[in-house]
Amino acid sequence: AQRVTQPEKLLSVFKGAPVELKCNYSYSGSPELFWYVQYSRQRLQLLLRHISRESIKGFTADLNKGETSFHLKKPFAQEEDSAMYYCALKSFLNTGNQFYFGTGTSLTVIP
Amino acid sequence: DAGITQSPRHKVTETGTPVTLRCHQTENHRYMYWYRQDPGHGLRLIHYSYGVKDTDKGEVSDGYSVSRSKTEDFLLTLESATSSQTSVYFCASSGVPNTEAFFGQGTRLTVV
């Protein structure tokens, strides 16, 4: 069964400190993984996807198939990074695609 | 942002009343989804659609029904609202060639 696990509900770091938000997944096929960000009471926005191997707002995430992880990292946290972050896995079914989300990590960057 | 809008944005309703939430997208996306967002649970899939009149259940579908009569519209109905359905509801869509899901602004539903 597909599953996305984000072990940290809350994470606080000081401005300028490195930040890592953890995501582990279980999926029998070849996964397609995403990170979404939700600023206070706004819609979810795509932050990055593993197939693009890009860096957005200083964030990067590497897919580690051996550890079934897709951790989100940023070397120097900024106050504007405070938000809820969701890791998501795209599952391919006969009827189409489904997206499974983790429970989210609320990041607070302390000035 | 993809053109996805939800209506209403906020609603307060009484227990036992029917409620319909609307999602409208202008991207001609094939797939549409309804999620509910609750603290400690993240986003959980209620129902999804893989084409006009083609829908299937998600992990928390009890008490909800959906309809999709046009590509652009996906309706979520609570037949008889209960307090446990108080939540924030998000609609999303995805299609080719984009691979990710695009989200609406959310609907905050309170059942009293």
mmCIF file of C-alpha atoms in Angstrom:
data_model
loop_
_atom_site.group_PDB
_atom_site.id
_atom_site.type_symbol
_atom_site.label_atom_id
_atom_site.label_comp_id
_atom_site.label_asym_id
_atom_site.label_seq_id
_atom_site.Cartn_x
_atom_site.Cartn_y
_atom_site.Cartn_z
ATOM 1 C CA ALA A 1 0.000 0.000 0.000
ATOM 2 C CA GLN A 2 1.079 3.534 -0.648
ATOM 3 C CA ARG A 3 2.067 5.564 2.357
ATOM 4 C CA VAL A 4 3.815 8.836 3.049
ATOM 5 C CA THR A 5 5.249 9.468 6.500
ATOM 6 C CA GLN A 6 6.348 12.799 7.875
ATOM 7 C CA PRO A 7 7.571 12.048 11.387
ATOM 8 C CA GLU A 8 7.761 15.638 12.631
ATOM 9 C CA LYS A 9 4.501 17.522 13.187
ATOM 10 C CA LEU A 10 6.311 20.626 14.402
ATOM 11 C CA LEU A 11 9.801 21.895 13.662
ATOM 12 C CA SER A 12 11.393 25.091 14.900
ATOM 13 C CA VAL A 13 14.728 26.454 13.756
ATOM 14 C CA PHE A 14 16.504 29.756 14.103
ATOM 15 C CA LYS A 15 16.908 32.071 11.166
ATOM 16 C CA GLY A 16 20.066 31.222 9.273
ATOM 17 C CA ALA A 17 20.201 27.662 10.572
ATOM 18 C CA PRO A 18 19.932 24.639 8.297
ATOM 19 C CA VAL A 19 16.590 22.910 8.100
ATOM 20 C CA GLU A 20 15.612 19.400 7.092
ATOM 21 C CA LEU A 21 12.051 18.157 6.851
ATOM 22 C CA LYS A 22 11.828 14.403 6.708
ATOM 23 C CA CYS A 23 9.666 12.344 4.377
ATOM 24 C CA ASN A 24 9.595 8.588 3.977
ATOM 25 C CA TYR A 25 7.402 6.667 1.596
ATOM 26 C CA SER A 26 6.298 3.163 0.740
ATOM 27 C CA TYR A 27 5.340 2.341 -2.815
ATOM 28 C CA SER A 28 5.730 -0.800 -4.853
ATOM 29 C CA GLY A 29 6.462 0.897 -8.167
ATOM 30 C CA SER A 30 8.700 3.726 -9.278
ATOM 31 C CA PRO A 31 7.624 6.711 -7.186
ATOM 32 C CA GLU A 32 6.996 10.265 -8.256
ATOM 33 C CA LEU A 33 7.373 12.555 -5.253
ATOM 34 C CA PHE A 34 6.583 16.175 -4.512
ATOM 35 C CA TRP A 35 6.877 18.754 -1.784
ATOM 36 C CA TYR A 36 4.021 21.203 -1.328
ATOM 37 C CA VAL A 37 4.002 24.302 0.865
ATOM 38 C CA GLN A 38 0.993 25.966 2.459
ATOM 39 C CA TYR A 39 1.392 29.456 3.874
ATOM 40 C CA SER A 40 -1.071 30.555 6.509
ATOM 41 C CA ARG A 41 -4.625 29.777 5.350
ATOM 42 C CA GLN A 42 -3.657 29.716 1.685
ATOM 43 C CA ARG A 43 -3.865 27.053 -0.951
ATOM 44 C CA LEU A 44 -1.209 24.407 -1.284
ATOM 45 C CA GLN A 45 1.483 25.289 -3.772
ATOM 46 C CA LEU A 46 3.982 23.018 -5.406
ATOM 47 C CA LEU A 47 7.449 23.640 -4.014
ATOM 48 C CA LEU A 48 9.383 21.063 -5.969
ATOM 49 C CA ARG A 49 9.204 17.642 -7.571
ATOM 50 C CA HIS A 50 11.897 15.032 -7.640
ATOM 51 C CA ILE A 51 11.882 14.523 -11.410
ATOM 52 C CA SER A 52 12.884 18.149 -11.969
ATOM 53 C CA ARG A 53 15.885 18.006 -9.639
ATOM 54 C CA GLU A 54 15.533 21.760 -9.205
ATOM 55 C CA SER A 55 16.060 24.138 -6.316
ATOM 56 C CA ILE A 56 13.165 26.406 -5.414
ATOM 57 C CA LYS A 57 13.508 29.196 -2.834
ATOM 58 C CA GLY A 58 16.762 27.554 -1.767
ATOM 59 C CA PHE A 59 15.111 24.214 -1.013
ATOM 60 C CA THR A 60 16.313 20.935 -2.449
ATOM 61 C CA ALA A 61 15.155 17.352 -2.071
ATOM 62 C CA ASP A 62 16.828 14.180 -3.230
ATOM 63 C CA LEU A 63 15.052 10.932 -3.785
ATOM 64 C CA ASN A 64 16.835 8.089 -2.003
ATOM 65 C CA LYS A 65 15.280 4.860 -3.203
ATOM 66 C CA GLY A 66 17.411 2.732 -0.911
ATOM 67 C CA GLU A 67 16.132 4.533 2.171
ATOM 68 C CA THR A 68 12.741 5.312 0.576
ATOM 69 C CA SER A 69 13.156 8.924 1.588
ATOM 70 C CA PHE A 70 12.628 12.340 0.030
ATOM 71 C CA HIS A 71 13.827 14.785 2.667
ATOM 72 C CA LEU A 72 13.522 18.521 2.079
ATOM 73 C CA LYS A 73 16.566 20.621 2.919
ATOM 74 C CA LYS A 74 17.595 24.236 3.025
ATOM 75 C CA PRO A 75 21.012 25.395 4.221
ATOM 76 C CA PHE A 76 19.905 28.741 5.703
ATOM 77 C CA ALA A 77 16.329 29.111 6.909
ATOM 78 C CA GLN A 78 14.511 32.428 6.444
ATOM 79 C CA GLU A 79 11.544 33.792 8.375
ATOM 80 C CA GLU A 80 9.398 33.628 5.245
ATOM 81 C CA ASP A 81 9.920 29.858 5.164
ATOM 82 C CA SER A 82 7.548 29.481 8.123
ATOM 83 C CA ALA A 83 4.689 27.408 6.733
ATOM 84 C CA MET A 84 3.176 23.950 6.595
ATOM 85 C CA TYR A 85 5.014 21.506 4.350
ATOM 86 C CA TYR A 86 3.499 18.390 2.841
ATOM 87 C CA CYS A 87 5.283 15.547 1.153
ATOM 88 C CA ALA A 88 3.219 13.832 -1.536
ATOM 89 C CA LEU A 89 3.480 10.673 -3.602
ATOM 90 C CA LYS A 90 1.804 10.197 -6.945
ATOM 91 C CA SER A 91 0.381 6.750 -7.507
ATOM 92 C CA PHE A 92 -0.465 5.440 -10.937
ATOM 93 C CA LEU A 93 -3.669 3.428 -11.104
ATOM 94 C CA ASN A 94 -5.697 1.900 -13.928
ATOM 95 C CA THR A 95 -8.238 4.670 -13.423
ATOM 96 C CA GLY A 96 -5.683 7.435 -13.295
ATOM 97 C CA ASN A 97 -3.444 9.175 -10.848
ATOM 98 C CA GLN A 98 -3.862 9.632 -7.121
ATOM 99 C CA PHE A 99 -1.837 11.810 -4.810
ATOM 100 C CA TYR A 100 -1.125 10.634 -1.273
ATOM 101 C CA PHE A 101 -0.060 13.195 1.270
ATOM 102 C CA GLY A 102 1.777 12.963 4.530
ATOM 103 C CA THR A 103 0.388 14.532 7.677
ATOM 104 C CA GLY A 104 2.506 17.621 7.209
ATOM 105 C CA THR A 105 5.254 19.407 9.135
ATOM 106 C CA SER A 106 4.702 22.877 10.494
ATOM 107 C CA LEU A 107 7.955 24.801 10.217
ATOM 108 C CA THR A 108 8.582 27.877 12.337
ATOM 109 C CA VAL A 109 11.661 29.955 11.710
ATOM 110 C CA ILE A 110 12.576 31.956 14.797
ATOM 111 C CA PRO A 111 14.017 35.424 14.123
ATOM 112 C CA ASP B 1 -1.650 29.105 -10.373
ATOM 113 C CA ALA B 2 -3.916 26.939 -12.444
ATOM 114 C CA GLY B 3 -7.426 28.291 -12.690
ATOM 115 C CA ILE B 4 -9.114 26.373 -9.900
ATOM 116 C CA THR B 5 -11.769 28.030 -7.817
ATOM 117 C CA GLN B 6 -13.898 26.685 -5.030
ATOM 118 C CA SER B 7 -17.236 27.944 -3.815
ATOM 119 C CA PRO B 8 -18.275 28.817 -1.256
ATOM 120 C CA ARG B 9 -15.112 29.781 0.616
ATOM 121 C CA HIS B 10 -16.810 29.570 3.988
ATOM 122 C CA LYS B 11 -19.988 27.893 5.104
ATOM 123 C CA VAL B 12 -21.721 27.224 8.373
ATOM 124 C CA THR B 13 -24.479 24.656 8.285
ATOM 125 C CA GLU B 14 -26.599 22.711 10.709
ATOM 126 C CA THR B 15 -26.320 19.022 11.445
ATOM 127 C CA GLY B 16 -28.483 16.950 9.145
ATOM 128 C CA THR B 17 -28.652 19.422 6.284
ATOM 129 C CA PRO B 18 -27.309 18.680 2.799
ATOM 130 C CA VAL B 19 -24.321 20.676 1.600
ATOM 131 C CA THR B 20 -22.749 20.941 -1.836
ATOM 132 C CA LEU B 21 -19.287 22.322 -2.491
ATOM 133 C CA ARG B 22 -18.253 23.281 -5.987
ATOM 134 C CA CYS B 23 -14.895 23.104 -7.702
ATOM 135 C CA HIS B 24 -14.347 24.728 -11.068
ATOM 136 C CA GLN B 25 -11.202 24.471 -13.177
ATOM 137 C CA THR B 26 -10.343 26.146 -16.454
ATOM 138 C CA GLU B 27 -7.289 24.055 -17.325
ATOM 139 C CA ASN B 28 -9.091 21.215 -19.096
ATOM 140 C CA HIS B 29 -7.494 18.823 -16.602
ATOM 141 C CA ARG B 30 -8.690 15.263 -16.769
ATOM 142 C CA TYR B 31 -8.266 14.402 -13.088
ATOM 143 C CA MET B 32 -9.943 16.139 -10.179
ATOM 144 C CA TYR B 33 -9.810 15.426 -6.464
ATOM 145 C CA TRP B 34 -11.511 16.350 -3.226
ATOM 146 C CA TYR B 35 -9.484 16.299 -0.012
ATOM 147 C CA ARG B 36 -10.238 17.233 3.549
ATOM 148 C CA GLN B 37 -7.571 18.782 5.726
ATOM 149 C CA ASP B 38 -7.622 18.146 9.450
ATOM 150 C CA PRO B 39 -4.972 18.771 12.124
ATOM 151 C CA GLY B 40 -2.871 15.690 12.676
ATOM 152 C CA HIS B 41 -4.255 13.976 9.587
ATOM 153 C CA GLY B 42 -2.897 16.114 6.786
ATOM 154 C CA LEU B 43 -4.817 15.827 3.545
ATOM 155 C CA ARG B 44 -7.004 12.810 3.045
ATOM 156 C CA LEU B 45 -8.600 11.920 -0.258
ATOM 157 C CA ILE B 46 -12.394 11.805 -0.238
ATOM 158 C CA HIS B 47 -13.219 11.107 -3.886
ATOM 159 C CA TYR B 48 -11.545 11.615 -7.193
ATOM 160 C CA SER B 49 -12.547 11.755 -10.831
ATOM 161 C CA TYR B 50 -10.701 10.451 -13.860
ATOM 162 C CA GLY B 51 -13.081 11.854 -16.442
ATOM 163 C CA VAL B 52 -16.604 13.107 -17.005
ATOM 164 C CA LYS B 53 -18.982 10.867 -15.079
ATOM 165 C CA ASP B 54 -16.032 8.722 -13.934
ATOM 166 C CA THR B 55 -15.416 8.854 -10.214
ATOM 167 C CA ASP B 56 -14.042 6.626 -7.500
ATOM 168 C CA LYS B 57 -13.787 6.593 -3.738
ATOM 169 C CA GLY B 58 -10.838 7.717 -1.709
ATOM 170 C CA GLU B 59 -9.860 6.738 1.805
ATOM 171 C CA VAL B 60 -12.512 8.773 3.648
ATOM 172 C CA SER B 61 -15.528 8.640 1.342
ATOM 173 C CA ASP B 62 -18.244 7.671 3.839
ATOM 174 C CA GLY B 63 -20.916 10.356 4.041
ATOM 175 C CA TYR B 64 -19.788 12.047 0.828
ATOM 176 C CA SER B 65 -20.818 11.785 -2.801
ATOM 177 C CA VAL B 66 -19.487 13.484 -5.912
ATOM 178 C CA SER B 67 -20.557 14.241 -9.430
ATOM 179 C CA ARG B 68 -18.765 15.376 -12.539
ATOM 180 C CA SER B 69 -21.054 16.236 -15.440
ATOM 181 C CA LYS B 70 -18.551 18.502 -17.165
ATOM 182 C CA THR B 71 -14.765 18.462 -17.386
ATOM 183 C CA GLU B 72 -14.505 21.747 -15.537
ATOM 184 C CA ASP B 73 -16.813 21.070 -12.588
ATOM 185 C CA PHE B 74 -16.511 18.613 -9.707
ATOM 186 C CA LEU B 75 -19.138 18.745 -6.988
ATOM 187 C CA LEU B 76 -18.838 17.345 -3.487
ATOM 188 C CA THR B 77 -22.062 16.678 -1.594
ATOM 189 C CA LEU B 78 -22.552 15.940 2.060
ATOM 190 C CA GLU B 79 -25.954 14.267 2.051
ATOM 191 C CA SER B 80 -26.588 14.882 5.746
ATOM 192 C CA ALA B 81 -23.871 16.922 7.388
ATOM 193 C CA THR B 82 -22.427 15.812 10.715
ATOM 194 C CA SER B 83 -20.111 17.605 13.121
ATOM 195 C CA SER B 84 -17.288 15.223 12.178
ATOM 196 C CA GLN B 85 -17.378 16.720 8.701
ATOM 197 C CA THR B 86 -16.315 20.107 10.018
ATOM 198 C CA SER B 87 -13.081 20.604 8.114
ATOM 199 C CA VAL B 88 -11.289 22.509 5.408
ATOM 200 C CA TYR B 89 -11.994 21.026 1.999
ATOM 201 C CA PHE B 90 -9.575 21.344 -0.882
ATOM 202 C CA CYS B 91 -10.183 20.583 -4.491
ATOM 203 C CA ALA B 92 -7.308 19.769 -6.826
ATOM 204 C CA SER B 93 -6.804 18.917 -10.457
ATOM 205 C CA SER B 94 -4.075 17.472 -12.601
ATOM 206 C CA GLY B 95 -3.569 16.705 -16.229
ATOM 207 C CA VAL B 96 -1.088 16.212 -19.040
ATOM 208 C CA PRO B 97 1.604 17.422 -19.516
ATOM 209 C CA ASN B 98 1.781 18.797 -15.982
ATOM 210 C CA THR B 99 2.340 16.010 -13.518
ATOM 211 C CA GLU B 100 1.572 17.764 -10.252
ATOM 212 C CA ALA B 101 -1.735 18.541 -8.584
ATOM 213 C CA PHE B 102 -2.988 22.135 -8.555
ATOM 214 C CA PHE B 103 -5.113 23.214 -5.632
ATOM 215 C CA GLY B 104 -8.056 25.497 -5.052
ATOM 216 C CA GLN B 105 -8.202 28.002 -2.211
ATOM 217 C CA GLY B 106 -10.112 25.735 0.112
ATOM 218 C CA THR B 107 -13.579 25.805 1.679
ATOM 219 C CA ARG B 108 -13.907 26.084 5.422
ATOM 220 C CA LEU B 109 -17.027 24.155 6.444
ATOM 221 C CA THR B 110 -18.419 24.245 9.957
ATOM 222 C CA VAL B 111 -21.252 21.919 10.936
ATOM 223 C CA VAL B 112 -23.036 23.027 14.094
#
